Amino acid sequence: MRRINPFPFAIALTAALAAAGCGGDAVGAPRAARSAPEPVDRSIASYLDRTLPKGPGGTVVAARGAELVHCKGFGLADRTAGTPATCDTVHDVMSITKQFTAAAIMKLEMMGRLRTTDRIGTILGPVPADKRGITLHHLLTHTAGLAEGLGDDYEPVSRDEMLAKALKSKLVSRPGEEFHYSNTGFSVLAAIVEKVSGTSYERFLAKYLFAPAGMTRTGYVLPKFSRSEVSVEYDEDGASQGRPFDHPWAADGPYWYLRGNGGMLSTGRDMFKWHRALLGDTILSAAAKAKMFEPHARIPKTEAAYGYGWGVLHTKDGRVGWHNGGNDWSFASYSRILHDGTMVYWVTNQAAQAGRWNLEERELEMNQALADRTRDAD
């Protein structure tokens, strides 16, 4: 399956953010989700009505600091059932998953269980000579030299099989020398989380990240999502591709070419809670967050850099952390203006319609417009 490298968008997104200075409930949704209000900002709603094409479904979230300004669905989460998308519809957040993996590593460092300067061999055991210099820092910043991917997302590969193939693979550059976006590197990080913590990747995230943040609807399988609350994905011809877990998954989530680098399921409301938690020290210390949002590795041919699981942009108002993600069908974008706490997240279950529109190409426009309106919201 094709995986979208999010960083061709970095040049335009950098320019846009620097210039800016910056229906109904889902059938079968949990009781808390059905009763929770959906805040709507009129300016944002009006903009989306003018901007979004007919066809896709999704969710748009905007926050000003700890205040949830807008959290509303658009279109249908399931066209066959006629289920509207809402603030609480569950979507695949795709490569935005990487920031959760990075936060797990930072949490383990806070716990004294590892250091980002550790070489992977100290955790994984003996590794081939060409990979002995790879550190966790290199994996977190896409500078380890590992390939973007090793195979299809849904290939039934175990953790140890993924690790064996990653360690045998040919490096695309020497460790620490160049930025090469690598899904493989973040799957290796997820395996390291398991080996160091002694528990599964998802259970570690659930206990140390999601629960403290109040995120009850984020995970692979632990939230026990019902089918009716999870969005169906559609290709560019509008044909249904099913829900994320309709593709081959293991009993505990996606197989290991996807685990840790993508495939996490979440709601717009939970993505706001994640932002809100990062505003304080609920999950990560100020020092850990400073490391995570430090522009460690320059992204080639852009003015942007990569931190730990986040792209980092410099604007006149300071740093902006962002990441997006996509697959053959869906697309999502998440950005946080670190200076003033403005957050924008949006996700769609159909990224494009052949020959008519492409929401991936409108990412910079939408992020800028939504951020501007969030800052101006009453």
XYZ file of N, CA and C in Angstrom, residues 133-329:
591
model
N 26.035 2.435 15.245
C 26.042 3.839 15.620
C 24.667 4.468 15.732
N 23.606 3.734 15.398
C 22.254 4.291 15.442
C 21.826 4.481 16.893
N 21.369 5.671 17.211
C 20.851 5.974 18.541
C 19.339 6.185 18.477
N 18.717 6.251 19.641
C 17.286 6.562 19.677
C 17.030 7.945 19.091
N 17.934 8.873 19.332
C 17.814 10.208 18.742
C 17.731 10.127 17.222
N 18.550 9.294 16.621
C 18.518 9.142 15.170
C 17.168 8.601 14.705
N 16.644 7.609 15.403
C 15.339 7.062 15.033
C 14.246 8.114 15.165
N 14.275 8.875 16.241
C 13.248 9.879 16.502
C 13.262 11.004 15.483
N 14.406 11.273 14.875
C 14.556 12.399 13.958
C 14.678 11.975 12.489
N 14.435 10.712 12.196
C 14.535 10.201 10.824
C 15.942 10.376 10.254
N 16.952 10.257 11.095
C 18.334 10.372 10.617
C 19.134 9.088 10.842
N 18.434 7.986 11.105
C 19.129 6.713 11.339
C 19.625 6.085 10.045
N 19.051 6.511 8.928
C 19.433 5.923 7.646
C 18.612 4.717 7.254
N 17.578 4.381 8.033
C 16.726 3.243 7.700
C 15.776 3.605 6.559
N 15.390 2.604 5.797
C 14.493 2.815 4.663
C 13.134 3.314 5.136
N 12.401 3.958 4.212
C 11.070 4.457 4.569
C 10.165 3.327 5.021
N 10.172 2.209 4.299
C 9.342 1.072 4.667
C 10.004 -0.232 4.276
N 9.474 -1.324 4.816
C 10.016 -2.654 4.540
C 9.058 -3.542 3.769
N 7.787 -3.145 3.688
C 6.787 -3.964 3.015
C 5.419 -3.346 3.188
N 4.395 -4.073 2.775
C 3.030 -3.584 2.847
C 2.586 -3.434 4.301
N 1.817 -2.372 4.567
C 1.343 -2.108 5.930
C 0.653 -3.315 6.557
N -0.061 -4.085 5.747
C -0.915 -5.141 6.283
C -0.298 -6.523 6.156
N 0.973 -6.583 5.792
C 1.664 -7.870 5.742
C 1.761 -8.425 7.161
N 1.403 -9.682 7.376
C 1.372 -10.247 8.737
C 2.768 -10.514 9.282
N 3.389 -9.469 9.793
C 4.755 -9.533 10.285
C 4.764 -9.278 11.789
N 5.460 -10.114 12.525
C 5.566 -9.939 13.970
C 6.610 -8.889 14.308
N 6.657 -8.537 15.576
C 7.653 -7.563 16.036
C 9.066 -8.040 15.746
N 9.364 -9.274 16.113
C 10.723 -9.766 15.944
C 11.081 -9.944 14.481
N 10.111 -10.294 13.654
C 10.370 -10.388 12.216
C 10.662 -9.012 11.636
N 9.915 -8.002 12.068
C 10.171 -6.636 11.607
C 11.566 -6.196 12.011
N 11.928 -6.442 13.278
C 13.250 -6.035 13.747
C 14.363 -6.729 12.963
N 14.191 -8.011 12.712
C 15.220 -8.756 11.982
C 15.401 -8.186 10.576
N 14.294 -7.870 9.917
C 14.394 -7.331 8.561
C 14.965 -5.927 8.573
N 14.588 -5.123 9.571
C 15.116 -3.763 9.658
C 16.628 -3.787 9.877
N 17.089 -4.678 10.724
C 18.516 -4.735 11.019
C 19.328 -5.304 9.858
N 18.689 -6.100 9.013
C 19.380 -6.658 7.843
C 19.303 -5.738 6.631
N 18.428 -4.736 6.674
C 18.199 -3.881 5.512
C 19.417 -3.004 5.220
N 19.509 -2.558 3.979
C 20.596 -1.680 3.571
C 20.263 -0.251 3.965
N 21.204 0.419 4.605
C 20.991 1.803 4.997
C 21.007 2.711 3.765
N 20.189 3.757 3.797
C 20.180 4.731 2.698
C 21.174 5.851 2.963
N 21.655 5.967 4.186
C 22.720 6.908 4.535
C 23.309 6.471 5.870
N 24.469 6.986 6.188
C 25.096 6.633 7.461
C 24.330 7.275 8.601
N 24.276 6.590 9.757
C 23.528 7.138 10.899
C 23.963 8.551 11.259
N 22.973 9.430 11.390
C 23.224 10.795 11.808
C 23.571 11.767 10.703
N 23.727 11.283 9.471
C 24.205 12.161 8.404
C 23.101 12.879 7.644
N 21.981 12.202 7.381
C 20.962 12.781 6.517
C 19.567 12.471 7.044
N 18.618 13.334 6.689
C 17.211 13.113 6.996
C 16.584 12.268 5.893
N 16.028 11.131 6.274
C 15.255 10.290 5.357
C 14.027 9.799 6.122
N 12.877 10.295 5.755
C 11.646 9.939 6.457
C 11.501 8.428 6.490
N 11.308 7.884 7.689
C 11.345 6.433 7.847
C 10.233 5.928 8.757
N 9.240 5.280 8.170
C 8.236 4.584 8.960
C 8.869 3.425 9.727
N 9.845 2.800 9.096
C 10.539 1.682 9.739
C 11.143 2.102 11.072
N 11.768 3.276 11.105
C 12.416 3.736 12.323
C 11.452 3.860 13.492
N 10.215 4.285 13.205
C 9.260 4.440 14.296
C 8.647 3.103 14.720
N 8.616 2.130 13.826
C 8.232 0.786 14.261
C 9.310 0.197 15.171
N 10.564 0.466 14.850
C 11.656 0.024 15.723
C 11.536 0.693 17.094
N 11.175 1.972 17.124
C 10.976 2.659 18.402
C 9.846 2.025 19.209
N 8.757 1.640 18.532
C 7.654 0.979 19.232
C 8.118 -0.339 19.842
N 8.961 -1.067 19.115
C 9.514 -2.311 19.657
C 10.401 -2.028 20.872
N 11.140 -0.934 20.810
C 11.990 -0.552 21.939
C 11.143 -0.194 23.155
N 10.022 0.470 22.945
C 9.100 0.762 24.051
C 8.698 -0.536 24.737
N 8.389 -1.556 23.947
C 7.973 -2.835 24.533
C 9.107 -3.500 25.296
N 10.291 -3.522 24.699
C 11.406 -4.213 25.328
C 11.829 -3.534 26.634
N 11.792 -2.221 26.667
C 12.223 -1.490 27.855
C 11.153 -1.505 28.941
N 9.888 -1.376 28.542
C 8.800 -1.278 29.523
C 8.321 -2.634 30.021
N 8.504 -3.668 29.214
C 8.015 -4.987 29.593
C 6.529 -5.164 29.367
N 5.913 -4.233 28.641
C 4.495 -4.356 28.315
C 4.296 -4.021 26.851
N 3.088 -4.185 26.350
C 2.858 -3.926 24.933
C 2.906 -2.439 24.645
N 3.205 -2.109 23.407
C 3.264 -0.718 22.962
C 1.956 0.010 23.273
N 0.822 -0.569 22.901
C -0.439 0.119 23.130
C -0.743 0.252 24.620
N -0.474 -0.775 25.392
C -0.760 -0.687 26.834
C 0.112 0.361 27.517
N 1.349 0.506 27.060
C 2.193 1.556 27.642
C 1.614 2.928 27.326
N 1.225 3.146 26.074
C 0.630 4.426 25.702
C -0.652 4.680 26.489
N -1.475 3.647 26.621
C -2.755 3.804 27.316
C -2.545 4.208 28.773
N -1.567 3.591 29.440
C -1.353 3.852 30.870
C -0.651 5.177 31.127
N 0.389 5.468 30.347
C 1.250 6.599 30.679
C 0.975 7.864 29.868
N 0.268 7.732 28.747
C -0.040 8.908 27.933
C -1.531 9.193 27.893
N -2.301 8.227 27.426
C -3.709 8.490 27.145
C -4.545 8.654 28.416
N -4.385 7.765 29.383
C -5.188 7.863 30.615
C -4.946 9.179 31.354
N -3.693 9.591 31.557
C -3.478 10.877 32.240
C -4.051 12.064 31.474
N -4.134 11.942 30.152
C -4.680 13.028 29.334
C -6.203 12.982 29.261
N -6.814 11.935 29.797
C -8.262 11.782 29.709
C -8.728 11.268 28.365
N -7.822 10.655 27.609
C -8.129 10.163 26.260
C -8.630 8.717 26.340
N -9.931 8.542 26.318
C -10.527 7.219 26.440
C -10.876 6.590 25.094
N -10.741 7.358 24.008
C -11.144 6.872 22.687
C -9.977 6.896 21.714
N -8.788 6.557 22.201
C -7.592 6.516 21.362
C -6.869 5.204 21.595
N -6.501 4.533 20.527
C -5.768 3.283 20.645
C -5.953 2.438 19.404
N -5.461 1.231 19.474
C -5.660 0.252 18.407
C -6.881 -0.618 18.712
N -6.822 -1.356 19.818
C -7.930 -2.262 20.163
C -8.409 -2.103 21.604
N -7.615 -1.493 22.465
C -7.996 -1.421 23.876
C -9.278 -0.631 24.125
N -9.574 0.434 23.375
C -10.856 1.119 23.615
C -12.088 0.309 23.219
N -11.906 -0.820 22.542
C -13.018 -1.698 22.119
C -14.046 -0.902 21.309
N -13.561 -0.302 20.225
C -14.426 0.475 19.356
C -15.513 -0.393 18.731
N -16.709 0.131 18.660
C -17.760 -0.525 17.888
C -17.627 -0.093 16.430
N -18.061 -0.937 15.522
C -17.937 -0.618 14.098
C -18.655 0.683 13.755
N -19.783 0.910 14.368
C -20.605 2.056 13.993
C -19.971 3.394 14.330
N -19.002 3.415 15.248
C -18.386 4.696 15.611
C -17.096 4.964 14.849
N -16.649 4.010 14.020
C -15.403 4.154 13.268
C -15.715 4.499 11.820
N -15.043 5.495 11.306
C -15.298 5.976 9.952
C -14.862 4.960 8.897
N -15.660 4.857 7.859
C -15.302 4.088 6.671
C -14.429 4.967 5.780
N -13.423 4.386 5.129
C -12.548 5.144 4.234
C -12.933 4.873 2.780
N -12.705 5.890 1.926
C -13.120 5.819 0.528
C -11.977 6.244 -0.381
N -11.840 5.546 -1.522
C -10.770 5.891 -2.454
C -11.192 7.043 -3.360
N -10.333 7.419 -4.290
C -10.587 8.599 -5.117
C -11.758 8.415 -6.078
N -12.230 7.196 -6.227
C -13.431 6.951 -7.018
C -14.681 6.863 -6.145
N -14.507 7.057 -4.838
C -15.630 6.993 -3.917
C -15.996 5.583 -3.502
N -15.157 4.603 -3.826
C -15.437 3.215 -3.465
C -14.996 2.956 -2.030
N -15.812 2.260 -1.284
C -15.500 1.971 0.113
C -14.292 1.053 0.234
N -13.388 1.411 1.147
C -12.232 0.589 1.482
C -12.351 0.008 2.884
N -13.544 0.125 3.447
C -13.786 -0.421 4.765
C -13.184 0.436 5.869
N -13.214 -0.089 7.060
C -12.627 0.562 8.218
C -11.194 0.065 8.410
N -10.366 0.800 9.150
C -8.964 0.385 9.281
C -8.782 -1.059 9.706
N -9.593 -1.538 10.661
C -9.423 -2.907 11.138
C -10.089 -3.937 10.232
N -10.678 -3.508 9.110
C -11.170 -4.465 8.122
C -10.024 -5.025 7.281
N -8.891 -4.350 7.282
C -7.697 -4.854 6.628
C -7.021 -5.844 7.582
N -6.106 -6.659 7.097
C -5.476 -7.635 7.998
C -4.801 -6.963 9.191
N -5.256 -7.317 10.364
C -4.686 -6.856 11.628
C -4.444 -8.073 12.503
N -3.488 -7.949 13.418
C -3.319 -8.953 14.462
C -4.404 -8.743 15.517
N -4.498 -9.653 16.465
C -5.519 -9.540 17.506
C -5.337 -8.292 18.358
N -4.091 -7.795 18.442
C -3.816 -6.646 19.298
C -3.493 -5.380 18.509
N -3.885 -5.353 17.233
C -3.675 -4.145 16.451
C -3.000 -4.433 15.125
N -2.561 -3.383 14.433
C -1.934 -3.597 13.125
C -0.636 -4.378 13.257
N -0.256 -5.028 12.161
C 1.020 -5.730 12.148
C 2.172 -4.722 12.180
N 3.389 -5.228 12.259
C 4.521 -4.398 12.676
C 5.157 -3.551 11.586
N 4.708 -3.628 10.341
C 5.168 -2.641 9.366
C 4.377 -1.346 9.496
N 3.291 -1.376 10.274
C 2.481 -0.183 10.511
C 2.516 0.254 11.978
N 2.664 -0.710 12.876
C 2.572 -0.384 14.305
C 3.670 0.592 14.725
N 3.276 1.591 15.487
C 4.223 2.572 15.995
C 4.457 3.753 15.080
N 4.282 3.536 13.780
C 4.467 4.642 12.843
C 3.151 5.146 12.279
N 2.060 4.402 12.478
C 0.767 4.803 11.942
C -0.342 3.929 12.486
N -1.540 4.166 11.975
C -2.663 3.289 12.270
C -3.409 3.544 13.556
N -2.991 4.501 14.380
C -3.695 4.769 15.632
C -5.082 5.339 15.333
N -6.075 4.903 16.102
C -7.441 5.377 15.947
C -7.758 6.368 17.059
N -8.465 7.442 16.707
C -8.789 8.450 17.707
C -9.949 9.301 17.237
N -10.472 10.100 18.147
C -11.535 11.046 17.845
C -10.982 12.468 17.874
N -11.743 13.391 17.275
C -11.344 14.783 17.341
C -11.278 15.292 18.769
N -12.215 14.850 19.598
C -12.236 15.300 20.985
C -10.992 14.816 21.735
N -10.577 13.583 21.471
C -9.372 13.083 22.126
C -8.113 13.798 21.618
N -8.094 14.166 20.343
C -6.931 14.881 19.832
C -6.818 16.266 20.475
N -7.939 16.854 20.815
C -7.902 18.092 21.602
C -7.346 17.814 22.998
N -7.781 16.726 23.619
C -7.293 16.403 24.956
C -5.777 16.180 24.950
N -5.265 15.615 23.872
C -3.820 15.421 23.735
C -3.119 16.781 23.707
N -3.641 17.698 22.920
C -3.094 19.055 22.876
C -3.144 19.706 24.260
N -4.280 19.588 24.921
C -4.448 20.201 26.232
C -3.443 19.639 27.237
N -3.205 18.335 27.177
C -2.232 17.726 28.086
C -0.826 18.233 27.819
N -0.501 18.472 26.546
C 0.831 18.952 26.201
C 1.050 20.406 26.596
N -0.030 21.127 26.877
C 0.118 22.501 27.342
C 0.737 22.555 28.743
N 0.528 21.512 29.521
C 1.063 21.465 30.880
C 2.036 20.327 31.052
N 2.199 19.886 32.269
C 3.165 18.829 32.583
C 2.477 17.518 32.970
N 1.228 17.336 32.538
C 0.480 16.135 32.877
C 1.175 14.871 32.395
N 1.737 14.945 31.207
C 2.346 13.762 30.597
C 3.861 13.883 30.554
N 4.336 14.991 30.018
C 5.765 15.194 29.835
C 6.217 16.444 30.572
N 7.425 16.395 31.089
C 8.005 17.557 31.760
C 8.331 18.638 30.743
N 8.566 19.833 31.238
C 8.949 20.928 30.352
C 10.232 20.586 29.601
N 11.156 19.935 30.268
C 12.424 19.567 29.625
C 12.192 18.540 28.521
N 11.320 17.569 28.756
C 11.027 16.556 27.740
C 10.352 17.180 26.532
N 9.415 18.087 26.777
C 8.733 18.745 25.658
C 9.689 19.637 24.879
N 10.602 20.277 25.584
C 11.589 21.106 24.893
C 12.416 20.266 23.922
N 12.801 19.064 24.342
C 13.551 18.172 23.459
C 12.696 17.717 22.291
N 11.422 17.444 22.558
C 10.541 16.925 21.518
C 10.300 17.946 20.418
N 10.207 19.217 20.800
C 9.917 20.267 19.820
C 11.157 21.031 19.373
N 12.320 20.544 19.728
C 13.566 21.139 19.244
C 13.750 20.778 17.768
N 14.114 21.730 16.914
C 14.326 21.413 15.489
C 15.660 20.697 15.278
N 15.670 19.413 15.507
C 16.923 18.658 15.509
C 17.502 18.422 14.115
N 16.660 18.112 13.136
C 17.154 17.686 11.822
C 16.473 18.492 10.723
N 17.275 19.170 9.913
C 16.723 19.934 8.807
C 16.096 19.011 7.772
N 14.888 19.353 7.328
C 14.222 18.587 6.279
C 14.684 19.136 4.943
N 15.320 18.323 4.104
C 15.906 18.825 2.857
C 14.908 19.598 1.991
N 15.410 20.657 1.371
C 14.671 21.483 0.412
C 13.497 22.219 1.060
N 13.544 22.391 2.371
C 12.512 23.140 3.078
C 13.164 24.048 4.108
N 12.360 24.897 4.704
C 12.811 25.714 5.821
C 12.371 25.097 7.142
N 11.887 23.878 7.081
C 11.389 23.192 8.263
C 12.420 22.192 8.776
N 12.188 21.725 9.996
C 13.050 20.716 10.606
C 12.172 19.656 11.248
N 12.815 18.632 11.780
C 12.082 17.573 12.474
C 12.574 17.499 13.905
N 11.609 17.436 14.834
C 11.937 17.240 16.236
C 11.871 15.763 16.564
N 11.129 15.420 17.607
C 10.886 14.025 17.950
C 9.415 13.725 17.676
N 9.131 13.152 16.506
C 7.754 12.824 16.142
C 6.939 14.000 15.666
N 7.545 15.151 15.526
C 6.883 16.376 15.061
C 7.761 17.086 14.040
N 7.134 17.645 13.000
C 7.810 18.639 12.203
C 7.840 19.932 12.994
N 8.883 20.728 12.811
C 9.029 21.976 13.560
C 9.298 23.115 12.585
N 8.494 24.168 12.700
C 8.626 25.338 11.850
C 8.977 26.546 12.694
N 9.825 27.411 12.167
C 10.116 28.681 12.821
C 9.267 29.769 12.184
N 8.544 30.537 12.997
C 7.791 31.688 12.515
C 8.184 32.887 13.360
N 7.652 34.043 13.023
C 7.984 35.243 13.787
C 7.471 35.169 15.225
N 6.504 34.282 15.460
C 5.955 34.121 16.803
C 6.544 32.925 17.531
N 7.564 32.306 16.960
C 8.162 31.153 17.609
C 7.921 29.878 16.808
N 7.974 28.756 17.496
C 7.901 27.465 16.822
C 6.478 26.963 16.665
N 6.269 26.253 15.584
C 5.014 25.553 15.332
C 5.334 24.074 15.175
N 4.640 23.226 15.920
C 4.787 21.784 15.767
C 3.642 21.253 14.923
N 3.969 20.410 13.970
C 2.908 19.878 13.112
C 3.296 18.493 12.596
N 2.282 17.781 12.188
C 2.494 16.522 11.470
C 1.229 16.230 10.687
N 1.382 15.549 9.591
C 0.206 15.072 8.880
C 0.390 13.604 8.564
N -0.605 13.024 7.973
C -0.520 11.609 7.644
C -1.529 11.245 6.580
N -1.230 10.202 5.864
C -2.161 9.764 4.838
C -1.873 8.343 4.413
N -2.842 7.786 3.734
C -2.664 6.482 3.114
C -3.252 6.571 1.710
N -3.724 5.528 1.145
C -4.314 5.600 -0.178
C -5.643 6.328 -0.184
N -6.225 6.564 1.017
C -7.610 7.009 1.052
C -7.831 8.231 1.931
